[in-house]
Every structure is written in structure tokens, then in C-alpha cells.
Amino acid sequence: GQISSSKSLMLFRSATLGYFDLTRKAGVENFGGIRLGCWINAIPVGGLVLVPDGTVCTCSYLNRAAFALQQVDAR
């Protein structure tokens, strides 16, 4: 499949939003509850993961919202 990448993170379509953190190298992980559109539409930029609206997608996993994800420090 297609991969969207920054210097520290690789994103791809999986059963959900799949990612590989290149700084931790803990293997492939999934961000549950988020399904990308028909094409890889997650963009890692400036410390955020931007996911634009996927309304034009014609598959059964429609994403009718745009959102951003930001890492927070575990406390």
C-alpha cells in the first residue's frame, strides 16, 4: 500500500490508521477507531498528523470529518 512519511513517522492504511514510529522502533502499531479514506490521506507534518475530509471516498469506510492528531507526553 501507499505510505505517507516524515523523518520520524510512517503512516499507512491498515485495518485502521497504521503507523511505525521510527524513533522508538517498536514495530507496526495501529490507532484504533480511525479508518483512512480510499487513499492514504494522513499527512505527518509539523509534529501533527493531519487527516483531511474523505467524503469523496466510495468505499464502505467513509470518513466525513477532517481532524488532527498530536502526541502528548504520558504522565
XYZ file of N, CA and C in Angstrom:
225
model
N 0.810 -1.189 0.000
C 0.000 0.000 0.000
C 0.858 1.259 0.000
N 0.204 2.367 -0.047
C 0.879 3.663 -0.040
C 1.303 4.042 1.375
N 2.411 4.760 1.469
C 2.943 5.211 2.757
C 3.112 6.716 2.711
N 2.739 7.363 3.802
C 2.976 8.788 3.980
C 3.964 8.890 5.136
N 5.037 9.667 4.974
C 6.108 9.602 5.960
C 6.717 10.960 6.267
N 7.220 11.075 7.485
C 8.061 12.200 7.898
C 9.382 11.592 8.359
N 10.259 12.398 8.934
C 11.547 11.851 9.370
C 11.421 10.923 10.581
N 10.280 10.977 11.297
C 10.152 10.141 12.482
C 8.919 9.238 12.500
N 8.072 9.319 11.466
C 6.826 8.561 11.497
C 6.411 8.127 10.095
N 6.023 6.857 9.970
C 5.465 6.345 8.712
C 4.003 5.993 8.959
N 3.111 6.454 8.081
C 1.678 6.200 8.203
C 1.200 5.405 6.997
N 0.207 4.549 7.207
C -0.316 3.746 6.108
C -1.696 3.234 6.477
N -2.410 2.738 5.463
C -3.711 2.130 5.703
C -3.510 0.708 6.186
N -4.232 0.362 7.211
C -4.239 -0.985 7.758
C -5.708 -1.273 8.036
N -6.016 -2.128 8.976
C -7.418 -2.240 9.375
C -7.887 -0.892 9.915
N -6.956 -0.162 10.507
C -7.196 1.204 10.977
C -6.019 2.046 10.492
N -5.790 3.180 11.110
C -4.622 4.006 10.782
C -3.388 3.307 11.338
N -2.555 2.761 10.468
C -1.343 2.071 10.889
C -0.170 3.030 10.902
N 0.765 2.808 11.814
C 1.945 3.670 11.869
C 3.153 2.915 12.400
N 4.307 3.432 12.057
C 5.583 2.924 12.552
C 6.371 4.129 13.024
N 6.615 4.203 14.333
C 7.379 5.300 14.930
C 8.861 4.998 14.732
N 9.513 5.748 13.875
C 10.923 5.500 13.551
C 11.868 5.842 14.697
N 11.416 6.609 15.684
C 12.277 6.945 16.824
C 12.252 5.845 17.883
N 11.124 5.173 18.045
C 11.008 4.110 19.045
C 11.300 2.735 18.469
N 11.022 2.556 17.180
C 11.228 1.272 16.510
C 10.580 0.116 17.273
N 9.336 0.322 17.685
C 8.592 -0.689 18.438
C 7.745 -1.566 17.531
N 7.922 -1.442 16.236
C 7.139 -2.229 15.292
C 5.898 -1.485 14.829
N 5.110 -2.165 14.031
C 3.886 -1.577 13.491
C 2.833 -1.488 14.590
N 2.193 -0.335 14.691
C 1.122 -0.123 15.656
C -0.085 0.417 14.908
N -1.248 0.340 15.532
C -2.478 0.838 14.929
C -3.159 1.811 15.865
N -3.728 2.859 15.291
C -4.508 3.825 16.048
C -5.967 3.431 15.852
N -6.498 2.690 16.801
C -7.846 2.146 16.676
C -8.926 3.203 16.536
N -9.973 2.835 15.823
C -11.112 3.728 15.669
C -10.999 4.710 14.528
N -9.864 4.734 13.847
C -9.682 5.648 12.722
C -9.401 4.829 11.474
N -10.247 4.991 10.493
C -10.053 4.333 9.199
C -9.837 5.433 8.171
N -8.765 5.337 7.423
C -8.473 6.338 6.404
C -9.375 6.145 5.200
N -9.403 7.138 4.327
C -10.197 7.058 3.105
C -9.624 6.038 2.134
N -10.109 6.068 0.910
C -9.688 5.103 -0.115
C -8.209 5.235 -0.473
N -7.605 6.330 -0.189
C -6.202 6.588 -0.479
C -5.554 7.029 0.820
N -4.260 6.874 0.968
C -3.593 7.332 2.190
C -3.769 8.838 2.286
N -4.581 9.281 3.221
C -4.839 10.705 3.361
C -4.444 11.212 4.745
N -3.505 10.544 5.381
C -2.941 11.018 6.639
C -1.584 11.645 6.323
N -1.397 12.882 6.765
C -0.200 13.638 6.399
C 0.557 14.020 7.672
N 1.756 13.469 7.908
C 2.541 13.875 9.073
C 3.307 15.158 8.755
N 3.043 16.212 9.505
C 3.702 17.499 9.254
C 3.720 18.335 10.534
N 4.870 18.896 10.843
C 4.993 19.815 11.977
C 4.612 19.232 13.320
N 4.848 17.952 13.535
C 4.513 17.331 14.812
C 3.060 16.896 14.924
N 2.287 17.068 13.865
C 0.882 16.667 13.845
C 0.663 15.594 12.782
N -0.424 14.891 12.893
C -0.900 14.039 11.809
C -2.214 14.657 11.353
N -2.237 15.166 10.136
C -3.431 15.803 9.586
C -4.166 14.807 8.706
N -5.462 14.708 8.905
C -6.294 13.812 8.100
C -7.429 14.645 7.514
N -7.334 14.978 6.226
C -8.384 15.780 5.606
C -9.658 14.965 5.381
N -10.730 15.661 5.128
C -12.035 15.062 4.873
C -11.950 14.019 3.759
N -12.593 12.885 3.965
C -12.576 11.825 2.967
C -13.946 11.581 2.350
N -14.756 12.615 2.262
C -16.122 12.480 1.770
C -16.207 11.878 0.375
N -15.240 12.149 -0.488
C -15.312 11.640 -1.862
C -14.973 10.155 -1.965
N -14.551 9.545 -0.889
C -14.244 8.115 -0.880
C -15.513 7.316 -1.182
N -15.376 6.261 -1.962
C -16.544 5.461 -2.337
C -16.563 4.086 -1.674
N -15.652 3.831 -0.753
C -15.652 2.535 -0.071
C -16.646 2.557 1.095
N -16.747 1.461 1.821
C -17.710 1.384 2.923
C -17.188 1.998 4.219
N -15.985 2.559 4.204
C -15.416 3.195 5.392
C -15.296 4.694 5.166
N -16.418 5.363 5.077
C -16.395 6.798 4.800
C -15.852 7.586 5.983
N -15.023 8.565 5.695
C -14.503 9.484 6.702
C -15.046 10.860 6.357
N -16.095 11.265 7.030
C -16.736 12.534 6.727
C -16.327 13.609 7.727
N -15.079 13.605 8.089
C -14.566 14.609 9.020
C -13.086 14.833 8.753
N -12.641 16.041 9.032
C -11.208 16.352 8.993
C -10.753 16.488 10.442
N -9.567 15.982 10.749
C -9.084 16.091 12.122
C -7.568 16.075 12.147
N -7.017 16.423 13.301
C -5.568 16.417 13.516
C -5.274 15.638 14.791
N -4.159 14.929 14.798
C -3.695 14.203 15.978
C -2.376 14.807 16.425
N -2.208 14.935 17.735
C -0.964 15.465 18.290
C -0.520 14.562 19.427
N 0.764 14.255 19.465
C 1.309 13.427 20.539
C 1.313 14.218 21.837
N 0.949 13.559 22.919
C 1.041 14.157 24.244
C 1.962 13.286 25.080
N 2.654 13.898 26.003
C 3.558 13.153 26.872
C 2.757 12.348 27.884
N 3.116 11.080 28.056
C 2.478 10.245 29.068
C 2.959 10.697 30.433
N 2.057 10.816 31.353
C 2.424 11.276 32.707
C 2.095 10.244 33.731
